[in-house]
């Protein structure tokens, strides 16, 4: 019996068993977020090219002297952030300690506190919305959640309202989400917090339509905004416990307004080389803007960041291109593949280099040492990046 058939049978059995009971008074939450961690269900099978690659995340958050801890120092850092903020970014003060930063369709939080102060708050935030943190590295400011299903997307019909709380496993959205959080320390003592969303969708396959596979789905900017909004309020409540209910309601109202995404013009174009293949992506952003956008895009696309150097302008990532993988397996020969078909092809490292050119930034893909890419995959990566950076 397929999983879908099993769910339908379970639902039917539950309806019959509850025929003599009254559950119509159940109060269901209309919240946008009702996550059920995937570790309470069958494991989600991730395609090989999306499986997180174990690495020794070595990139360090840029150091700065001193640690902001006292309220006076925090206020001083906040004022400095206002004074030094780039004019291209619209900064909207929302709470005492958190602000929303806007650049095109991208949103992130700027908090006038050090990452050391914020780490535990972010760490506790994800379980508060029903998500389990599966990977974290305080040295790099990186956190990743388990895959989970958002039950808020299920239709709230009479059957689900009646029995959904009893056998919730019988219902499935066919989608699972994952979030990545990245914190970066700024020179003025503030911290930027980015949240990116990834999704997987369950697709029916086979001639009899009885089997399913998981495939990558689209990112959802509205869910990124939702989580950033909730995190901003969480930070405000943590550092301002005596705020009035009226102040909290006003902050939430302003947050909702500032997270509205408005359409923007295309900001990326591909430049081809003499061979007609993509040689670079040119962004109509200055370096600081391009750096922030690139970090978010790499997170959304699932690239594994191995290292980064903002001063030199590069991200070191691992990526296994499907065409490259197939070519490497073919090179091993028939008999090698016959007796070791499950042998894994190592994902190469690539350096994504950003070069500021005034109001524009040029993005190229290099080999891991900064030289020319020897795998032939650079044009493919540039094409993927250009699509996401538009």
Short mmCIF file of C-alpha atoms in Angstrom, two decimals:
data_model
loop_
_atom_site.label_atom_id
_atom_site.label_comp_id
_atom_site.label_asym_id
_atom_site.label_seq_id
_atom_site.Cartn_x
_atom_site.Cartn_y
_atom_site.Cartn_z
CA UNK A 1 0.00 0.00 0.00
CA UNK A 2 1.38 3.43 -0.91
CA UNK A 3 1.84 6.16 1.67
CA UNK A 4 -1.01 8.17 0.16
CA UNK A 5 -3.35 5.17 0.25
CA UNK A 6 -2.35 4.52 3.85
CA UNK A 7 -3.21 8.10 4.82
CA UNK A 8 -6.62 7.86 3.18
CA UNK A 9 -7.38 4.55 4.90
CA UNK A 10 -6.29 5.97 8.26
CA UNK A 11 -8.52 8.99 7.77
CA UNK A 12 -11.52 6.84 6.89
CA UNK A 13 -11.00 4.63 9.94
CA UNK A 14 -10.74 7.64 12.19
CA UNK A 15 -13.95 9.15 10.84
CA UNK A 16 -15.79 5.92 11.55
CA UNK A 17 -14.38 5.69 15.08
CA UNK A 18 -15.42 9.24 15.87
CA UNK A 19 -18.95 8.99 14.50
CA UNK A 20 -20.39 9.01 17.99
CA UNK A 21 -18.23 11.82 19.32
CA UNK A 22 -18.38 15.58 19.05
CA UNK A 23 -15.12 17.29 18.21
CA UNK A 24 -16.61 20.25 16.36
CA UNK A 25 -15.66 22.71 19.05
CA UNK A 26 -11.92 22.38 18.53
CA UNK A 27 -10.20 25.76 18.23
CA UNK A 28 -7.78 25.66 15.31
CA UNK A 29 -5.05 28.27 14.99
CA UNK A 30 -5.12 30.33 11.78
CA UNK A 31 -1.41 31.00 12.09
CA UNK A 32 0.81 30.90 9.00
CA UNK A 33 3.25 28.64 10.79
CA UNK A 34 2.40 25.19 12.20
CA UNK A 35 5.55 23.19 11.65
CA UNK A 36 5.92 19.50 12.33
CA UNK A 37 9.57 18.53 12.40
CA UNK A 38 10.49 15.84 9.90
CA UNK A 39 12.20 13.79 12.61
CA UNK A 40 8.75 12.80 13.89
CA UNK A 41 7.82 11.39 10.50
CA UNK A 42 9.52 9.22 7.89
CA UNK A 43 12.93 10.57 6.94
CA UNK A 44 12.97 12.92 3.97
CA UNK A 45 15.17 11.52 1.24
CA UNK A 46 17.24 14.39 -0.16
CA UNK A 47 18.68 14.11 -3.69
CA UNK A 48 22.47 13.54 -3.63
CA UNK A 49 23.24 17.01 -5.00
CA UNK A 50 21.34 18.63 -2.13
CA UNK A 51 22.74 16.55 0.71
CA UNK A 52 24.75 18.77 3.07
CA UNK A 53 28.46 18.08 2.61
CA UNK A 54 30.42 17.63 5.81
CA UNK A 55 33.16 20.20 5.99
CA UNK A 56 35.33 22.16 8.37
CA UNK A 57 33.53 25.50 8.05
CA UNK A 58 36.55 27.70 8.57
CA UNK A 59 35.33 31.13 7.61
CA UNK A 60 35.44 33.45 10.56
CA UNK A 61 33.16 36.36 11.30
CA UNK A 62 35.36 39.48 11.02
CA UNK A 63 36.74 40.32 14.44
CA UNK A 64 36.38 43.65 16.14
CA UNK A 65 37.73 45.02 19.41
CA UNK A 66 35.52 44.96 22.48
CA UNK A 67 32.10 43.46 23.17
CA UNK A 68 28.88 45.42 23.43
CA UNK A 69 27.15 44.48 26.66
CA UNK A 70 26.00 47.51 28.64
CA UNK A 71 22.89 49.40 27.60
CA UNK A 72 24.88 52.59 27.11
CA UNK A 73 27.29 50.88 24.74
CA UNK A 74 24.43 49.24 22.88
CA UNK A 75 22.72 52.59 22.38
CA UNK A 76 26.00 54.08 21.19
CA UNK A 77 26.36 51.25 18.66
CA UNK A 78 22.78 51.78 17.48
CA UNK A 79 23.41 55.48 16.83
CA UNK A 80 26.62 54.68 15.02
CA UNK A 81 24.75 52.20 12.82
CA UNK A 82 22.23 54.91 11.89
CA UNK A 83 24.97 57.37 11.02
CA UNK A 84 27.04 54.93 8.96
CA UNK A 85 24.21 53.15 7.18
CA UNK A 86 24.48 53.08 3.37
CA UNK A 87 22.11 55.46 1.61
CA UNK A 88 21.14 52.74 -0.88
CA UNK A 89 19.56 50.71 1.91
CA UNK A 90 16.40 51.92 3.59
CA UNK A 91 16.60 51.33 7.33
CA UNK A 92 13.37 51.28 9.27
CA UNK A 93 13.64 51.43 13.08
CA UNK A 94 11.12 49.04 14.58
CA UNK A 95 12.18 48.06 18.04
CA UNK A 96 14.74 49.17 20.57
CA UNK A 97 17.30 46.65 19.37
CA UNK A 98 16.26 45.37 15.92
CA UNK A 99 15.76 47.08 12.56
CA UNK A 100 14.63 45.86 9.19
CA UNK A 101 17.08 46.45 6.35
CA UNK A 102 15.62 46.65 2.85
CA UNK A 103 17.37 46.28 -0.47
CA UNK A 104 15.19 45.49 -3.46
CA UNK A 105 13.22 42.37 -2.55
CA UNK A 106 15.72 41.30 0.13
CA UNK A 107 15.12 41.82 3.84
CA UNK A 108 17.33 41.17 6.83
CA UNK A 109 17.68 42.32 10.43
CA UNK A 110 20.31 44.64 11.84
CA UNK A 111 20.62 44.41 15.61
CA UNK A 112 22.71 46.69 17.79
CA UNK A 113 24.23 43.82 19.75
CA UNK A 114 27.13 41.44 19.28
CA UNK A 115 26.61 37.94 17.80
CA UNK A 116 27.61 36.47 21.17
CA UNK A 117 24.58 38.12 22.75
CA UNK A 118 22.20 37.06 20.00
CA UNK A 119 23.28 33.46 19.45
CA UNK A 120 21.24 31.95 22.28
CA UNK A 121 18.18 34.00 21.33
CA UNK A 122 18.27 32.73 17.73
CA UNK A 123 19.04 29.23 18.97
CA UNK A 124 15.87 29.25 21.11
CA UNK A 125 13.79 30.94 18.41
CA UNK A 126 13.58 27.99 16.01
CA UNK A 127 12.09 25.51 18.52
CA UNK A 128 9.53 28.18 19.43
CA UNK A 129 8.10 27.94 15.90
CA UNK A 130 8.20 24.14 15.84
CA UNK A 131 11.53 23.64 14.09
CA UNK A 132 14.54 21.64 15.23
CA UNK A 133 18.08 22.95 14.73
CA UNK A 134 20.11 20.17 13.12
CA UNK A 135 23.36 21.98 12.40
CA UNK A 136 24.98 25.02 13.97
CA UNK A 137 28.35 26.68 14.20
CA UNK A 138 28.67 29.68 16.54
CA UNK A 139 32.11 30.52 15.14
CA UNK A 140 30.66 31.15 11.70
CA UNK A 141 27.25 32.40 12.84
CA UNK A 142 25.51 29.64 10.85
CA UNK A 143 22.43 27.66 11.82
CA UNK A 144 20.31 25.19 9.81
CA UNK A 145 16.98 23.59 10.74
CA UNK A 146 15.67 20.11 10.08
CA UNK A 147 13.24 19.66 7.18
CA UNK A 148 9.68 20.11 8.42
CA UNK A 149 6.12 20.23 7.16
CA UNK A 150 4.03 23.38 7.58
CA UNK A 151 0.60 22.11 8.63
CA UNK A 152 -0.82 25.63 8.29
CA UNK A 153 -0.98 24.99 4.52
CA UNK A 154 -3.53 22.21 4.97
CA UNK A 155 -7.16 23.09 4.15
CA UNK A 156 -9.16 23.66 7.31
CA UNK A 157 -12.26 21.73 6.19
CA UNK A 158 -14.80 20.08 8.47
CA UNK A 159 -13.07 16.68 8.39
CA UNK A 160 -9.69 18.07 9.41
CA UNK A 161 -11.29 20.25 12.05
CA UNK A 162 -13.00 17.15 13.41
CA UNK A 163 -10.22 14.57 13.43
CA UNK A 164 -7.06 16.41 12.43
CA UNK A 165 -5.79 16.71 15.97
CA UNK A 166 -6.37 13.00 16.57
CA UNK A 167 -4.58 11.50 13.56
CA UNK A 168 -2.67 14.40 12.07
CA UNK A 169 -0.27 12.00 10.36
CA UNK A 170 -3.06 11.10 7.91
CA UNK A 171 -2.75 14.57 6.37
CA UNK A 172 0.19 15.82 4.37
CA UNK A 173 0.90 18.96 2.35
CA UNK A 174 3.43 17.16 0.18
CA UNK A 175 5.92 19.92 1.00
CA UNK A 176 8.72 20.33 3.51
CA UNK A 177 10.72 23.43 4.41
CA UNK A 178 14.15 24.17 5.75
CA UNK A 179 15.63 27.44 6.99
CA UNK A 180 19.16 28.72 7.26
CA UNK A 181 20.22 31.53 9.56
CA UNK A 182 23.44 33.44 9.06
CA UNK A 183 24.82 36.15 11.37
CA UNK A 184 27.54 38.59 10.31
CA UNK A 185 29.33 41.02 12.58
CA UNK A 186 29.66 44.62 11.36
CA UNK A 187 32.56 46.94 12.12
CA UNK A 188 30.29 49.30 14.10
CA UNK A 189 29.34 46.60 16.61
CA UNK A 190 25.98 45.69 15.06
CA UNK A 191 25.00 42.26 13.75
CA UNK A 192 23.18 41.44 10.51
CA UNK A 193 20.89 38.40 10.61
CA UNK A 194 19.78 36.70 7.39
CA UNK A 195 17.16 33.97 7.06
CA UNK A 196 16.80 31.94 3.87
CA UNK A 197 14.14 29.38 2.94
CA UNK A 198 14.39 26.16 0.91
CA UNK A 199 11.66 23.66 0.04
CA UNK A 200 11.13 20.11 -1.19
CA UNK A 201 7.93 18.89 -2.85
CA UNK A 202 6.57 15.34 -3.06
CA UNK A 203 5.89 14.33 -6.67
CA UNK A 204 3.88 11.27 -7.76
CA UNK A 205 5.80 8.98 -10.14
CA UNK A 206 5.45 5.60 -11.79
CA UNK A 207 2.93 4.21 -14.27
CA UNK A 208 0.53 3.31 -11.47
CA UNK A 209 1.03 6.63 -9.67
CA UNK A 210 1.63 4.71 -6.44
CA UNK A 211 5.14 5.95 -5.63
CA UNK A 212 6.49 9.37 -4.84
CA UNK A 213 9.84 11.15 -4.86
CA UNK A 214 11.01 14.39 -3.30
CA UNK A 215 12.24 17.15 -5.59
CA UNK A 216 13.55 20.67 -4.91
CA UNK A 217 10.81 23.28 -4.77
CA UNK A 218 10.80 27.09 -4.95
CA UNK A 219 11.99 29.41 -2.23
CA UNK A 220 9.28 31.46 -0.52
CA UNK A 221 10.21 35.09 0.27
CA UNK A 222 6.98 35.47 2.27
CA UNK A 223 8.09 32.77 4.71
CA UNK A 224 11.53 34.37 5.02
CA UNK A 225 9.78 37.64 5.87
CA UNK A 226 7.48 35.87 8.33
CA UNK A 227 10.40 34.31 10.19
CA UNK A 228 12.40 37.55 10.23
CA UNK A 229 9.37 39.37 11.63
CA UNK A 230 8.91 36.80 14.38
CA UNK A 231 12.62 36.86 15.19
CA UNK A 232 12.62 40.66 15.42
CA UNK A 233 9.77 40.54 17.91
CA UNK A 234 11.53 37.76 19.84
CA UNK A 235 14.69 39.86 20.11
CA UNK A 236 12.67 42.87 21.22
CA UNK A 237 10.91 40.82 23.90
CA UNK A 238 14.21 39.35 25.09
CA UNK A 239 16.00 42.65 25.55
CA UNK A 240 12.98 44.80 26.39
CA UNK A 241 10.86 42.65 28.75
CA UNK A 242 9.12 45.66 30.27
CA UNK A 243 7.67 47.00 27.00
CA UNK A 244 3.93 47.68 27.12
CA UNK A 245 1.39 45.66 25.17
CA UNK A 246 0.59 48.78 23.11
CA UNK A 247 4.26 49.17 22.15
CA UNK A 248 4.49 45.51 21.14
CA UNK A 249 1.35 45.77 19.00
CA UNK A 250 2.70 48.87 17.27
CA UNK A 251 6.04 47.20 16.58
CA UNK A 252 4.27 44.19 15.07
CA UNK A 253 2.16 46.46 12.86
CA UNK A 254 5.20 48.33 11.59
CA UNK A 255 7.05 45.06 10.95
CA UNK A 256 4.23 43.71 8.81
CA UNK A 257 4.26 46.90 6.76
CA UNK A 258 8.00 46.93 6.20
CA UNK A 259 8.16 43.29 5.12
CA UNK A 260 5.89 43.84 2.13
CA UNK A 261 7.83 42.84 -0.98
CA UNK A 262 7.60 45.16 -3.97
CA UNK A 263 8.68 44.24 -7.52
CA UNK A 264 12.03 45.61 -8.68
CA UNK A 265 13.78 45.86 -12.03
CA UNK A 266 16.20 43.16 -13.22
CA UNK A 267 19.57 43.67 -11.54
CA UNK A 268 21.75 40.99 -13.15
CA UNK A 269 23.00 40.26 -16.65
CA UNK A 270 25.27 37.58 -18.09
CA UNK A 271 28.40 38.43 -20.05
CA UNK A 272 29.60 35.73 -22.44
CA UNK A 273 33.19 34.96 -23.33
CA UNK A 274 34.72 34.38 -26.76
CA UNK A 275 33.44 30.79 -26.70
CA UNK A 276 29.85 31.97 -26.27
CA UNK A 277 29.59 30.58 -22.74
CA UNK A 278 28.85 32.59 -19.60
CA UNK A 279 32.04 34.24 -18.33
CA UNK A 280 30.64 36.59 -15.68
CA UNK A 281 27.47 37.93 -14.10
CA UNK A 282 27.29 41.71 -13.76
CA UNK A 283 25.10 43.07 -10.96
CA UNK A 284 23.79 46.63 -10.87
CA UNK A 285 24.75 46.79 -7.19
CA UNK A 286 27.77 48.16 -5.40
CA UNK A 287 30.02 45.67 -3.66
CA UNK A 288 28.32 45.80 -0.24
CA UNK A 289 24.89 45.22 -1.77
CA UNK A 290 26.19 42.43 -4.02
CA UNK A 291 27.91 40.70 -1.10
CA UNK A 292 24.71 40.56 0.93
CA UNK A 293 22.63 39.35 -2.02
CA UNK A 294 25.17 36.67 -2.93
CA UNK A 295 25.21 35.29 0.61
CA UNK A 296 21.42 34.96 0.60
CA UNK A 297 21.33 33.37 -2.85
CA UNK A 298 23.96 30.78 -1.97
CA UNK A 299 21.97 29.84 1.14
CA UNK A 300 18.72 29.56 -0.81
CA UNK A 301 20.29 27.42 -3.51
CA UNK A 302 21.81 25.01 -1.01
CA UNK A 303 25.43 25.61 -1.92
CA UNK A 304 27.70 24.51 0.92
CA UNK A 305 29.83 27.44 2.02
CA UNK A 306 33.28 26.19 2.98
CA UNK A 307 35.02 29.53 3.45
CA UNK A 308 34.58 33.22 2.73
CA UNK A 309 36.65 36.38 2.74
CA UNK A 310 34.78 39.64 2.43
CA UNK A 311 37.94 41.73 2.21
CA UNK A 312 39.18 39.71 -0.78
CA UNK A 313 35.61 39.40 -2.09
CA UNK A 314 35.07 35.66 -2.45
CA UNK A 315 32.97 32.74 -1.25
CA UNK A 316 34.39 29.21 -1.39
CA UNK A 317 31.61 26.70 -2.05
CA UNK A 318 31.20 23.01 -2.87
CA UNK A 319 28.95 22.00 -5.71
CA UNK A 320 28.43 18.76 -7.61
CA UNK A 321 27.16 19.54 -11.10
CA UNK A 322 25.03 16.69 -12.55
CA UNK A 323 26.81 16.80 -15.93
CA UNK A 324 30.21 16.83 -14.26
CA UNK A 325 29.21 13.87 -12.06
CA UNK A 326 28.05 11.86 -15.08
CA UNK A 327 31.28 12.62 -16.96
CA UNK A 328 33.43 11.54 -14.03
CA UNK A 329 31.55 8.25 -13.72
CA UNK A 330 31.98 7.64 -17.44
CA UNK A 331 35.72 8.21 -17.16
CA UNK A 332 36.00 5.44 -14.55
CA UNK A 333 35.08 2.85 -17.13
CA UNK A 334 32.40 0.17 -17.45
CA UNK A 335 33.79 -2.39 -15.01
CA UNK A 336 34.57 0.19 -12.33
CA UNK A 337 31.00 1.46 -12.48
CA UNK A 338 29.62 -2.08 -12.58
CA UNK A 339 31.25 -3.14 -9.30
CA UNK A 340 31.16 0.25 -7.53
CA UNK A 341 28.00 1.89 -8.81
CA UNK A 342 27.36 3.47 -5.43
CA UNK A 343 30.77 5.14 -5.24
CA UNK A 344 30.34 8.85 -4.56
CA UNK A 345 31.90 11.45 -6.80
CA UNK A 346 33.54 14.14 -4.69
CA UNK A 347 32.03 17.60 -5.08
CA UNK A 348 34.69 20.09 -6.27
CA UNK A 349 35.31 23.43 -4.62
CA UNK A 350 34.69 26.67 -6.48
CA UNK A 351 35.58 30.25 -5.62
CA UNK A 352 32.82 32.74 -6.40
CA UNK A 353 34.62 36.05 -6.73
CA UNK A 354 33.00 39.48 -6.47
CA UNK A 355 34.82 42.50 -7.88
CA UNK A 356 33.37 45.94 -7.17
CA UNK A 357 33.39 48.30 -10.13
CA UNK A 358 31.76 51.44 -8.76
CA UNK A 359 27.99 51.12 -9.01
CA UNK A 360 28.30 47.59 -10.44
CA UNK A 361 29.82 44.32 -9.28
CA UNK A 362 31.28 41.59 -11.49
CA UNK A 363 30.83 37.97 -10.37
CA UNK A 364 33.08 35.23 -11.73
CA UNK A 365 33.55 31.55 -10.85
CA UNK A 366 37.11 30.37 -10.36
CA UNK A 367 38.96 27.29 -9.23
CA UNK A 368 39.42 26.79 -5.46
CA UNK A 369 42.80 28.56 -5.50
CA UNK A 370 41.53 31.56 -7.47
CA UNK A 371 42.81 30.29 -10.81
CA UNK A 372 40.84 29.21 -13.85
CA UNK A 373 38.13 26.60 -13.30
CA UNK A 374 39.39 23.23 -14.56
CA UNK A 375 36.07 21.35 -14.34
CA UNK A 376 34.19 23.29 -17.03
CA UNK A 377 31.29 23.87 -14.62
CA UNK A 378 31.82 27.63 -14.11
CA UNK A 379 29.37 28.67 -16.89
CA UNK A 380 26.67 26.43 -15.39
CA UNK A 381 27.12 27.96 -11.93
CA UNK A 382 27.03 31.48 -13.38
CA UNK A 383 23.76 30.64 -15.13
CA UNK A 384 22.23 29.38 -11.89
CA UNK A 385 23.39 32.46 -9.99
CA UNK A 386 22.14 34.85 -12.66
CA UNK A 387 18.67 33.32 -12.53
CA UNK A 388 18.49 33.76 -8.74
CA UNK A 389 20.07 37.24 -8.74
CA UNK A 390 17.66 38.75 -11.22
#
